[in-house]
Short mmCIF file of N, CA and C in Angstrom, two decimals:
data_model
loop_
_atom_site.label_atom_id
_atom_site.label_comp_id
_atom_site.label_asym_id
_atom_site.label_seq_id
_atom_site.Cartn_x
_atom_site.Cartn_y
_atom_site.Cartn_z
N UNK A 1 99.52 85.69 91.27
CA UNK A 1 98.60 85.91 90.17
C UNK A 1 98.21 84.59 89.53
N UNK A 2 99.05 83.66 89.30
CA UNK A 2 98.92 82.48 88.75
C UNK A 2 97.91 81.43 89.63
N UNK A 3 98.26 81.96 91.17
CA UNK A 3 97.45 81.01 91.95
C UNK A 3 95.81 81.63 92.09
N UNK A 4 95.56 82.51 91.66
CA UNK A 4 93.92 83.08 91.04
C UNK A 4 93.72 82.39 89.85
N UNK A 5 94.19 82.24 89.20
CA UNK A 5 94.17 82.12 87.77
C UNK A 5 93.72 80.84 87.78
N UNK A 6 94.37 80.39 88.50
CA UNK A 6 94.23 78.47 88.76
C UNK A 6 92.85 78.26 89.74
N UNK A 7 92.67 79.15 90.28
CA UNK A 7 91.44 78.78 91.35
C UNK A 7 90.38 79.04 90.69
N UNK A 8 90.32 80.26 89.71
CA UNK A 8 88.74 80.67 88.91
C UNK A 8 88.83 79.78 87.98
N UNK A 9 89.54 79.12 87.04
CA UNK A 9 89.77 77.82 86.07
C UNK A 9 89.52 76.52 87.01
N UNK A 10 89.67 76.67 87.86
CA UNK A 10 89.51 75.03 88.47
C UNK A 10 87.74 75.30 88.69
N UNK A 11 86.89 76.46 89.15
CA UNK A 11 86.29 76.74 89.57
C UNK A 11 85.22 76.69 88.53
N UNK A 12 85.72 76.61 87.29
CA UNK A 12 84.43 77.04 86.25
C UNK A 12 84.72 78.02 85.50
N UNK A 13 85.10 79.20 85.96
CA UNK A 13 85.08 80.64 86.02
C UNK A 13 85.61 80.87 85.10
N UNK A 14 86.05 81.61 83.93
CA UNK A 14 86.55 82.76 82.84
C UNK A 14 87.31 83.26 83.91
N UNK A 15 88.79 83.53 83.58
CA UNK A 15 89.26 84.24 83.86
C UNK A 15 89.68 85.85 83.15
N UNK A 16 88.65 86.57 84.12
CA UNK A 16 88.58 87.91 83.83
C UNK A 16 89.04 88.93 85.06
N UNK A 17 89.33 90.20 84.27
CA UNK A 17 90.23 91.20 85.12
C UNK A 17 89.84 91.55 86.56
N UNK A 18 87.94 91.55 86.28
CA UNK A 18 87.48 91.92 87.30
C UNK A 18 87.81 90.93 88.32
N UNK A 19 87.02 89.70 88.11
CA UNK A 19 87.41 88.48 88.95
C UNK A 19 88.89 88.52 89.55
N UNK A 20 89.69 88.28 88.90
CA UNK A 20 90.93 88.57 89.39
C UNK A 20 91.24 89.75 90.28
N UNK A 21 90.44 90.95 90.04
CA UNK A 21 90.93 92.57 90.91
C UNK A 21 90.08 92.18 92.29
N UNK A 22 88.58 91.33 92.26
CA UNK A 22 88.37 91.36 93.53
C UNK A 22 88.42 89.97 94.37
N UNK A 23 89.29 89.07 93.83
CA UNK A 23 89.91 87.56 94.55
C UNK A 23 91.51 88.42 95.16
N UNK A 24 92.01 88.95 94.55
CA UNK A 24 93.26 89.37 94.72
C UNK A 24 92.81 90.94 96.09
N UNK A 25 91.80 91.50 95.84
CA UNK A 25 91.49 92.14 97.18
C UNK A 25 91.54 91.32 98.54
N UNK A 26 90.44 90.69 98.39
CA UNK A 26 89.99 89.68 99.62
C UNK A 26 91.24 89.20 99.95
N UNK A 27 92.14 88.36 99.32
CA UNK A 27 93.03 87.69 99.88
C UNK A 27 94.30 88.84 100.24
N UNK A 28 94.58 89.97 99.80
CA UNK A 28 95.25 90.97 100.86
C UNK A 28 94.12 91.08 102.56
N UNK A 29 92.93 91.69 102.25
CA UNK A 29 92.79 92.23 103.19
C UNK A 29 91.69 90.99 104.74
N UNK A 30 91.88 91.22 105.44
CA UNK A 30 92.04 90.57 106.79
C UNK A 30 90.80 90.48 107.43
N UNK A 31 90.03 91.41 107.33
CA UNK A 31 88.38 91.58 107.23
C UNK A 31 87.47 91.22 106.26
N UNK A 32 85.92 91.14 106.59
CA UNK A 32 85.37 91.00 105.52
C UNK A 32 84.82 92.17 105.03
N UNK A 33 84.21 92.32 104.21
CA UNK A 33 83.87 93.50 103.28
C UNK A 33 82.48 93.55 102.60
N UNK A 34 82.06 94.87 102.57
CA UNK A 34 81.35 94.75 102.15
C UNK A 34 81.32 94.66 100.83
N UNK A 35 80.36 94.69 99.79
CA UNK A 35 80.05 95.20 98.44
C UNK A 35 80.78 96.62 98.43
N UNK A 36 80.61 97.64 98.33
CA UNK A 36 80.65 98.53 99.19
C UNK A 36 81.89 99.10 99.09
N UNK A 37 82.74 98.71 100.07
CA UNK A 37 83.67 98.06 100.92
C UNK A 37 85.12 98.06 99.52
N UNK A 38 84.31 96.60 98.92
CA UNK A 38 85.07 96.30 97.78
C UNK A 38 85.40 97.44 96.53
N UNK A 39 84.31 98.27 96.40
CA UNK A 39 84.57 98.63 94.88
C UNK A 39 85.04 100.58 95.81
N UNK A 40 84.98 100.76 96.56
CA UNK A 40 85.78 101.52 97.36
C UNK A 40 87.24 101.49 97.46
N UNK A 41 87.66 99.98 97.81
CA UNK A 41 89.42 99.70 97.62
C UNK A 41 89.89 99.56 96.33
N UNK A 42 88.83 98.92 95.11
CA UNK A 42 89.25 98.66 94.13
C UNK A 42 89.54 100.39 93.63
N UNK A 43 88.34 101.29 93.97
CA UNK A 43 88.61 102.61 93.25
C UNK A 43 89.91 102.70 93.49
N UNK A 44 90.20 103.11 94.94
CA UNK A 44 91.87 103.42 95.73
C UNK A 44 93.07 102.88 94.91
N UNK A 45 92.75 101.78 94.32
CA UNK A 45 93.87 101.11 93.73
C UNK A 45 94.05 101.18 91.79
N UNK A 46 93.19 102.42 91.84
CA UNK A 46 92.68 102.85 90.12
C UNK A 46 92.22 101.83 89.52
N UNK A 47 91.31 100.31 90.18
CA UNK A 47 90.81 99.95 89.87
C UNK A 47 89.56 100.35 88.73
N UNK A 48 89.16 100.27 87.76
CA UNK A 48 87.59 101.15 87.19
C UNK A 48 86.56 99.93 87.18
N UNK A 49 86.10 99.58 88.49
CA UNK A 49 84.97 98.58 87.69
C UNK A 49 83.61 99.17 88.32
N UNK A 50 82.80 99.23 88.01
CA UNK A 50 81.48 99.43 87.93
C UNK A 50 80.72 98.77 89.28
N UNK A 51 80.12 99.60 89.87
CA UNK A 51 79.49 98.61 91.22
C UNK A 51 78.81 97.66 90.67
N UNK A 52 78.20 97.76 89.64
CA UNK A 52 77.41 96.46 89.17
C UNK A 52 77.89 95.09 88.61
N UNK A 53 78.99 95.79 88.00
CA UNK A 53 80.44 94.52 87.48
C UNK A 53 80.58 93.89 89.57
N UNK A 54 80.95 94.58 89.94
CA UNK A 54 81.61 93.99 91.73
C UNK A 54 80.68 92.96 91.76
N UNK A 55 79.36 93.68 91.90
CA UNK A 55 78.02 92.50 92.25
C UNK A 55 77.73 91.48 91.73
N UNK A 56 78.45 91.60 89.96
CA UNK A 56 77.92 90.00 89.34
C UNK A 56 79.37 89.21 89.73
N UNK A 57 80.67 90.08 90.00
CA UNK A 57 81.36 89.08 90.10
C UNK A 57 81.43 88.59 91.25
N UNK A 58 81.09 89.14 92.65
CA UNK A 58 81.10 88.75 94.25
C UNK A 58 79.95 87.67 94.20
N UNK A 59 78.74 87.68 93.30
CA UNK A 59 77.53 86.88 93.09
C UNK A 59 78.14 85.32 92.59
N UNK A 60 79.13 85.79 91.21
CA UNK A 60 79.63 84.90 90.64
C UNK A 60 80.51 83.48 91.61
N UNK A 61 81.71 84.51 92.00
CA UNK A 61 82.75 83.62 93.19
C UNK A 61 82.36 83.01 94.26
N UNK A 62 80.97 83.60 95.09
CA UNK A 62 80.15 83.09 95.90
C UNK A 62 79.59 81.73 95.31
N UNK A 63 79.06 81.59 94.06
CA UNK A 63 78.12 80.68 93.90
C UNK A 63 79.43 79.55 93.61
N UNK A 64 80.36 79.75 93.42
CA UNK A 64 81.53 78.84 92.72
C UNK A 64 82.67 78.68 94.24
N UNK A 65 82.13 79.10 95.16
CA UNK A 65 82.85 78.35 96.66
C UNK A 65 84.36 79.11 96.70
N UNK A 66 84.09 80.39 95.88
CA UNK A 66 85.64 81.10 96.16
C UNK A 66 85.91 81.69 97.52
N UNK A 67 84.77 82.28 97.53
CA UNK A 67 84.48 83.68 98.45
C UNK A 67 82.92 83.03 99.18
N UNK A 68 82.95 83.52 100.57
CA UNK A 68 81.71 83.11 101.30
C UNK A 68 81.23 84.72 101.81
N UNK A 69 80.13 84.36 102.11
CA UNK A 69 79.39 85.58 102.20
C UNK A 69 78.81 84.98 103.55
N UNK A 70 78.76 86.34 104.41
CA UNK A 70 78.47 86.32 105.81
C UNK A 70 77.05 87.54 105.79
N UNK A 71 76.34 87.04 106.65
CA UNK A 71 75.53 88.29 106.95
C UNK A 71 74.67 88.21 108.46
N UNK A 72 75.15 89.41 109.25
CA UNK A 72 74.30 89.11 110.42
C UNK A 72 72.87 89.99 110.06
N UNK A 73 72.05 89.62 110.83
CA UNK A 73 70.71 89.63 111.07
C UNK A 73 70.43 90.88 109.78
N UNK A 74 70.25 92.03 109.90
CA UNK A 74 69.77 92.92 109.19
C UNK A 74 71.07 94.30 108.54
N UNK A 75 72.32 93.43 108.33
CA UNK A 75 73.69 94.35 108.47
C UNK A 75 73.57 93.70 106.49
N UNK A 76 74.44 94.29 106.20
CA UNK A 76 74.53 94.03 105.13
C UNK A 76 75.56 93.02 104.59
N UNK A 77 75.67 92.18 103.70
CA UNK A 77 76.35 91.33 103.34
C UNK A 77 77.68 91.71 103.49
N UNK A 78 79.02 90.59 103.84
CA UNK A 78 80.15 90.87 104.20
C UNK A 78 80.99 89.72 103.00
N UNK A 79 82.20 89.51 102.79
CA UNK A 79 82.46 88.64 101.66
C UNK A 79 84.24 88.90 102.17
N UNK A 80 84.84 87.06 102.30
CA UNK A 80 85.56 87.43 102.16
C UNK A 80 85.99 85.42 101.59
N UNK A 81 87.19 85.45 101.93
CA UNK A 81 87.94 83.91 101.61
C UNK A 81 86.93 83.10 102.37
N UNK A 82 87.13 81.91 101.98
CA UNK A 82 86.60 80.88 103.23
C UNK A 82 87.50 80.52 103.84
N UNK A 83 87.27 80.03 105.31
CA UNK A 83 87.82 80.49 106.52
C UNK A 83 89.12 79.19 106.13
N UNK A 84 90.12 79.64 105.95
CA UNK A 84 91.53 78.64 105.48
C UNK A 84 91.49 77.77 106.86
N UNK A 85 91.21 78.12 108.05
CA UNK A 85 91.88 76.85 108.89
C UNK A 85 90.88 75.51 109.08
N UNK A 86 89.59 75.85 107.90
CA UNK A 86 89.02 74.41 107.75
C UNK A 86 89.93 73.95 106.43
N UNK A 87 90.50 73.98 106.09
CA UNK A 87 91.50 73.36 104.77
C UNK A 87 92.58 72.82 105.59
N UNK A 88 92.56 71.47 105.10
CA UNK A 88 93.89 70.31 105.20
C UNK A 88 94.56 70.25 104.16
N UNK A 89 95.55 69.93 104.87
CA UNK A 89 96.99 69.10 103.82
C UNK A 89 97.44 68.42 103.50
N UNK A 90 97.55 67.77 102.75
CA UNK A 90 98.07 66.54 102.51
C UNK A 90 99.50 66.41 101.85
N UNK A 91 100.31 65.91 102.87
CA UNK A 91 102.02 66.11 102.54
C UNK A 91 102.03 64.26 101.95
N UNK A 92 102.94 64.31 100.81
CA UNK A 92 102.92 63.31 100.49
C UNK A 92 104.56 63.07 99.96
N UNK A 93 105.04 62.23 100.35
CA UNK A 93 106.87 62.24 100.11
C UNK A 93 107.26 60.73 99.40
N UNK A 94 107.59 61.19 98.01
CA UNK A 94 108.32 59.25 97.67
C UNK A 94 109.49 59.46 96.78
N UNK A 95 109.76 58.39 97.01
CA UNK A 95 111.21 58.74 96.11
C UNK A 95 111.40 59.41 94.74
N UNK A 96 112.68 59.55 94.17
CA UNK A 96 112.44 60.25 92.91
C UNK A 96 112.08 59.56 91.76
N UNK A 97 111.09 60.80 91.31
CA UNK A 97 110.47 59.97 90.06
C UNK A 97 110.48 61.04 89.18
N UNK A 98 110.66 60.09 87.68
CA UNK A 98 111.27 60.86 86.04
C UNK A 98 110.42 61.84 85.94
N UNK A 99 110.26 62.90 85.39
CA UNK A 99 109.12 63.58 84.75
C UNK A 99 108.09 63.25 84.08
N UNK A 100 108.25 61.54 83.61
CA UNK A 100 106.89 60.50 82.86
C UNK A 100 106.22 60.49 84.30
N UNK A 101 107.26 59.44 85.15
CA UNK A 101 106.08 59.26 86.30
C UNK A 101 105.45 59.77 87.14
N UNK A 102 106.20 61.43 87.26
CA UNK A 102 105.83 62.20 88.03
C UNK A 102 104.34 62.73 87.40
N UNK A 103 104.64 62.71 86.42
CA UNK A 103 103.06 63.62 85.42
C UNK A 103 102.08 62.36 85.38
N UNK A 104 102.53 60.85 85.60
CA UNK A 104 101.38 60.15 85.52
C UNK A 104 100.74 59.97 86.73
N UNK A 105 101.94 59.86 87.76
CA UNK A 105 101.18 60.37 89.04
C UNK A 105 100.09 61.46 89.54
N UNK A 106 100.76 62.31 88.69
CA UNK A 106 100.08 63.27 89.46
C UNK A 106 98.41 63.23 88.68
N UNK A 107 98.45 62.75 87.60
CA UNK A 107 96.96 62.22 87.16
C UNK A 107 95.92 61.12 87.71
N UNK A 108 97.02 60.24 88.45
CA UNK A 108 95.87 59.62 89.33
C UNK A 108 95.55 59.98 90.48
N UNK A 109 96.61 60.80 90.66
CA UNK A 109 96.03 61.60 92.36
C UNK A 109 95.13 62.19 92.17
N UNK A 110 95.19 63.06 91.01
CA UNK A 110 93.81 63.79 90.59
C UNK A 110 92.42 63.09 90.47
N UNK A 111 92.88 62.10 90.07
CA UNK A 111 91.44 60.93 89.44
C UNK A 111 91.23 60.87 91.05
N UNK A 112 92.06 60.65 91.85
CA UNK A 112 91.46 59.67 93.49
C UNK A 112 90.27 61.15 93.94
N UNK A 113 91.38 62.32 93.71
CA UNK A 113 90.95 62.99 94.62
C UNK A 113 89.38 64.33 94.03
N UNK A 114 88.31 63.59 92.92
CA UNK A 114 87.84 63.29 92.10
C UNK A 114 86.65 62.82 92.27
N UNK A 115 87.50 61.40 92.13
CA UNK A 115 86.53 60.21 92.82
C UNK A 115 85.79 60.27 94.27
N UNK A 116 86.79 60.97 95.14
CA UNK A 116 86.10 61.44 96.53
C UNK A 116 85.50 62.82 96.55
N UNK A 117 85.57 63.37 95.53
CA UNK A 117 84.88 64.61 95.11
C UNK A 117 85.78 65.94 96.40
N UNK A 118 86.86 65.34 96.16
CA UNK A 118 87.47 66.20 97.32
C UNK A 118 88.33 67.57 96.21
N UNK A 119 88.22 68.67 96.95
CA UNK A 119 88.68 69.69 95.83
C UNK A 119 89.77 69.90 96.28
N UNK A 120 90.84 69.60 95.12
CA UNK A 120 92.21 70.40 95.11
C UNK A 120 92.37 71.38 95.00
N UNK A 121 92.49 72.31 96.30
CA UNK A 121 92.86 73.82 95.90
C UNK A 121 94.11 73.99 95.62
N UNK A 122 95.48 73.76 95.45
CA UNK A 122 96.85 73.84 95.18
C UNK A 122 97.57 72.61 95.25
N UNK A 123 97.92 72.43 94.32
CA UNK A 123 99.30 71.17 94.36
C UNK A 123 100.66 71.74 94.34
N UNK A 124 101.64 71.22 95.17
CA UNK A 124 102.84 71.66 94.80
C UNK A 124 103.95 70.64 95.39
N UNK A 125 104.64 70.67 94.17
CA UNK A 125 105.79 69.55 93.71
C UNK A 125 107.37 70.28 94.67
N UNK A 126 107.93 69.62 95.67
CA UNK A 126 109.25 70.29 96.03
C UNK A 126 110.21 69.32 96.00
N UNK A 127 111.15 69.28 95.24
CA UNK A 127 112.34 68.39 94.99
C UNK A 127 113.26 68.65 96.48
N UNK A 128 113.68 67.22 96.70
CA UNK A 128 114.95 67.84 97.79
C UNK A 128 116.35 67.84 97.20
N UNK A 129 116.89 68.16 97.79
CA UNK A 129 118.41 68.83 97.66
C UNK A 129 119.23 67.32 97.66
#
């Protein structure tokens, strides 16, 4: 839940229920979907949002690089994640550092990665043993 939360805030986005009910669809399900599709599973799941709420928010996440939208020739729009195995990683390992330098670090990584206009979709900090 937190890692939505962080993607529609990094994104621009208000974080709202709807947004959240149909980022948290897509990333369960394995296919893409339609409009359709979406406010169909959301019903199933006593979701209540409005087909027209689905449309401004699938409109919304689309325009903000959450969710990509596919469409062949004359089929109707499909929507799901963007395709994760174009996303890299970047593993980065250094010795231990205080909680000052760790938090100042992690502000210029941000500034670099910024400066290259490269988007951080998740950071995560793992201490070793």
């Amino acid at each position: 839940m937190l890692d939505v939360q962080y993607r529609l805030k990094q994104a621009g986005l208000r974080v709202t229920h709807s947004r959240m009910a149909v980022l948290k669809l897509l990333e369960q399900q394995g296919d893409d979907l339609t409009i359709k599709q979406i406010y169909q599973k959301l019903h199933v799941q006593h979701q209540q949002l409005s087909l027209a709420t689905i449309y401004r928010v699938v409109s919304d996440l689309v325009d903000a690089g959450l969710i990509a939208s596919y469409q062949f020739h004359r089929a109707e729009a499909k929507f799901n994640l963007p395709d994760q195995s174009k996303k890299q990683i970047l593993h980065i390992q250094c010795s231990a550092l205080t909680s000052n330098q760790q938090a100042q670090f992690l502000q210029s990584l941000q500034a670099v990665f910024q400066q290259f206009q490269v988007n951080l979709m998740q950071l995560e900090i793992q201490e070793s043993a």
